């Protein structure tokens, strides 16, 4: 087996989807789905099709710009679909794709874990801050 350079090893790792490599597409996807707005949007769409305005009201603190950018990135990644209905005003709906649905149980599990363990995290923070 021939010896490979570090650059060749990095290229191979990127092709093999090694998220520890900076160039790996899976790493970029992990970065995307780890975003708080992505998680909240996916959870918001768990109940089915939602209008933009409904998502905006449901997700406290998200700006119009951030919601729009995040929805576009999720659509680009194939996790949601966007449906425009010509009317006055124009109606825009979003819903999870099959790929988005497959990610949902993982996001829901993280939400459940965070909500169940928040008291322990608060206690740990208090202990740490008291030092």
PDB file of C-alpha atoms in Angstrom, residues 15-116:
ATOM      1  CA  UNK A  15     -14.903  11.779   0.943  1.00  0.00           C
ATOM      2  CA  UNK A  16     -15.605   9.299   3.747  1.00  0.00           C
ATOM      3  CA  UNK A  17     -17.643  11.870   5.707  1.00  0.00           C
ATOM      4  CA  UNK A  18     -15.402  12.137   8.746  1.00  0.00           C
ATOM      5  CA  UNK A  19     -17.015  14.981  10.700  1.00  0.00           C
ATOM      6  CA  UNK A  20     -13.767  15.630  12.564  1.00  0.00           C
ATOM      7  CA  UNK A  21     -12.227  16.896   9.330  1.00  0.00           C
ATOM      8  CA  UNK A  22     -12.803  20.602   8.625  1.00  0.00           C
ATOM      9  CA  UNK A  23     -13.666  20.013   4.962  1.00  0.00           C
ATOM     10  CA  UNK A  24     -16.209  17.281   5.631  1.00  0.00           C
ATOM     11  CA  UNK A  25     -19.731  18.033   4.361  1.00  0.00           C
ATOM     12  CA  UNK A  26     -21.194  16.094   7.295  1.00  0.00           C
ATOM     13  CA  UNK A  27     -19.456  18.532   9.649  1.00  0.00           C
ATOM     14  CA  UNK A  28     -21.213  21.420   7.969  1.00  0.00           C
ATOM     15  CA  UNK A  29     -24.522  19.587   8.240  1.00  0.00           C
ATOM     16  CA  UNK A  30     -23.913  18.951  11.959  1.00  0.00           C
ATOM     17  CA  UNK A  31     -23.247  22.654  12.368  1.00  0.00           C
ATOM     18  CA  UNK A  32     -26.520  23.443  10.615  1.00  0.00           C
ATOM     19  CA  UNK A  33     -28.738  21.050  12.551  1.00  0.00           C
ATOM     20  CA  UNK A  34     -27.091  22.063  15.834  1.00  0.00           C
ATOM     21  CA  UNK A  35     -28.349  25.618  15.375  1.00  0.00           C
ATOM     22  CA  UNK A  36     -31.044  26.577  17.892  1.00  0.00           C
ATOM     23  CA  UNK A  37     -33.322  28.079  15.247  1.00  0.00           C
ATOM     24  CA  UNK A  38     -33.123  24.921  13.119  1.00  0.00           C
ATOM     25  CA  UNK A  39     -34.131  22.763  16.067  1.00  0.00           C
ATOM     26  CA  UNK A  40     -37.016  25.046  16.989  1.00  0.00           C
ATOM     27  CA  UNK A  41     -38.261  25.260  13.397  1.00  0.00           C
ATOM     28  CA  UNK A  42     -38.164  21.488  12.992  1.00  0.00           C
ATOM     29  CA  UNK A  43     -40.031  21.081  16.274  1.00  0.00           C
ATOM     30  CA  UNK A  44     -42.500  23.758  15.197  1.00  0.00           C
ATOM     31  CA  UNK A  45     -43.211  21.861  11.993  1.00  0.00           C
ATOM     32  CA  UNK A  46     -43.679  18.543  13.806  1.00  0.00           C
ATOM     33  CA  UNK A  47     -47.428  19.061  13.906  1.00  0.00           C
ATOM     34  CA  UNK A  48     -47.684  19.518  10.169  1.00  0.00           C
ATOM     35  CA  UNK A  49     -47.764  22.328   7.642  1.00  0.00           C
ATOM     36  CA  UNK A  50     -47.285  25.814   9.089  1.00  0.00           C
ATOM     37  CA  UNK A  51     -47.508  29.297   7.653  1.00  0.00           C
ATOM     38  CA  UNK A  52     -44.516  31.603   7.966  1.00  0.00           C
ATOM     39  CA  UNK A  53     -46.459  33.896  10.304  1.00  0.00           C
ATOM     40  CA  UNK A  54     -47.424  30.969  12.550  1.00  0.00           C
ATOM     41  CA  UNK A  55     -43.797  29.896  12.877  1.00  0.00           C
ATOM     42  CA  UNK A  56     -42.767  33.470  13.571  1.00  0.00           C
ATOM     43  CA  UNK A  57     -45.291  33.762  16.408  1.00  0.00           C
ATOM     44  CA  UNK A  58     -44.519  30.329  17.824  1.00  0.00           C
ATOM     45  CA  UNK A  59     -40.731  30.746  17.992  1.00  0.00           C
ATOM     46  CA  UNK A  60     -40.171  33.532  20.496  1.00  0.00           C
ATOM     47  CA  UNK A  61     -37.137  35.708  19.846  1.00  0.00           C
ATOM     48  CA  UNK A  62     -36.435  34.786  16.227  1.00  0.00           C
ATOM     49  CA  UNK A  63     -36.048  37.780  13.937  1.00  0.00           C
ATOM     50  CA  UNK A  64     -37.716  37.879  10.541  1.00  0.00           C
ATOM     51  CA  UNK A  65     -34.284  37.830   8.892  1.00  0.00           C
ATOM     52  CA  UNK A  66     -33.078  34.804  10.879  1.00  0.00           C
ATOM     53  CA  UNK A  67     -36.311  32.884  10.344  1.00  0.00           C
ATOM     54  CA  UNK A  68     -36.164  33.524   6.598  1.00  0.00           C
ATOM     55  CA  UNK A  69     -32.474  32.550   6.357  1.00  0.00           C
ATOM     56  CA  UNK A  70     -32.983  29.400   8.390  1.00  0.00           C
ATOM     57  CA  UNK A  71     -36.054  28.328   6.420  1.00  0.00           C
ATOM     58  CA  UNK A  72     -34.131  28.820   3.170  1.00  0.00           C
ATOM     59  CA  UNK A  73     -31.201  26.762   4.416  1.00  0.00           C
ATOM     60  CA  UNK A  74     -33.529  23.967   5.561  1.00  0.00           C
ATOM     61  CA  UNK A  75     -35.253  23.995   2.189  1.00  0.00           C
ATOM     62  CA  UNK A  76     -31.878  23.886   0.419  1.00  0.00           C
ATOM     63  CA  UNK A  77     -30.837  20.910   2.560  1.00  0.00           C
ATOM     64  CA  UNK A  78     -34.059  19.074   1.684  1.00  0.00           C
ATOM     65  CA  UNK A  79     -35.425  19.042   5.237  1.00  0.00           C
ATOM     66  CA  UNK A  80     -38.496  21.189   4.535  1.00  0.00           C
ATOM     67  CA  UNK A  81     -40.604  22.179   1.569  1.00  0.00           C
ATOM     68  CA  UNK A  82     -42.005  25.616   0.830  1.00  0.00           C
ATOM     69  CA  UNK A  83     -45.364  25.977  -0.879  1.00  0.00           C
ATOM     70  CA  UNK A  84     -46.519  29.325  -2.253  1.00  0.00           C
ATOM     71  CA  UNK A  85     -50.242  29.774  -2.804  1.00  0.00           C
ATOM     72  CA  UNK A  86     -51.122  32.755  -4.991  1.00  0.00           C
ATOM     73  CA  UNK A  87     -53.590  34.866  -3.089  1.00  0.00           C
ATOM     74  CA  UNK A  88     -53.789  38.349  -1.606  1.00  0.00           C
ATOM     75  CA  UNK A  89     -51.660  38.362   0.424  1.00  0.00           C
ATOM     76  CA  UNK A  90     -49.535  35.487  -0.872  1.00  0.00           C
ATOM     77  CA  UNK A  91     -49.716  32.447   1.380  1.00  0.00           C
ATOM     78  CA  UNK A  92     -46.457  30.610   2.116  1.00  0.00           C
ATOM     79  CA  UNK A  93     -46.511  27.281   3.952  1.00  0.00           C
ATOM     80  CA  UNK A  94     -43.667  25.112   5.183  1.00  0.00           C
ATOM     81  CA  UNK A  95     -43.641  21.448   6.092  1.00  0.00           C
ATOM     82  CA  UNK A  96     -41.148  18.710   6.820  1.00  0.00           C
ATOM     83  CA  UNK A  97     -39.989  16.432   4.026  1.00  0.00           C
ATOM     84  CA  UNK A  98     -39.412  12.724   4.602  1.00  0.00           C
ATOM     85  CA  UNK A  99     -35.777  13.591   5.321  1.00  0.00           C
ATOM     86  CA  UNK A 100     -36.852  16.215   7.857  1.00  0.00           C
ATOM     87  CA  UNK A 101     -39.269  13.746   9.422  1.00  0.00           C
ATOM     88  CA  UNK A 102     -36.398  11.279   9.837  1.00  0.00           C
ATOM     89  CA  UNK A 103     -34.410  13.892  11.795  1.00  0.00           C
ATOM     90  CA  UNK A 104     -37.346  14.911  13.990  1.00  0.00           C
ATOM     91  CA  UNK A 105     -37.150  12.057  16.563  1.00  0.00           C
ATOM     92  CA  UNK A 106     -33.535  12.990  17.286  1.00  0.00           C
ATOM     93  CA  UNK A 107     -34.370  16.663  17.766  1.00  0.00           C
ATOM     94  CA  UNK A 108     -37.360  15.746  19.954  1.00  0.00           C
ATOM     95  CA  UNK A 109     -35.109  13.512  22.077  1.00  0.00           C
ATOM     96  CA  UNK A 110     -32.689  16.400  22.607  1.00  0.00           C
ATOM     97  CA  UNK A 111     -35.585  18.693  23.525  1.00  0.00           C
ATOM     98  CA  UNK A 112     -36.906  16.104  26.011  1.00  0.00           C
ATOM     99  CA  UNK A 113     -33.440  15.665  27.518  1.00  0.00           C
ATOM    100  CA  UNK A 114     -32.922  19.436  27.847  1.00  0.00           C
ATOM    101  CA  UNK A 115     -36.299  19.978  29.499  1.00  0.00           C
ATOM    102  CA  UNK A 116     -35.866  17.007  31.867  1.00  0.00           C
TER     103      UNK A 116
END
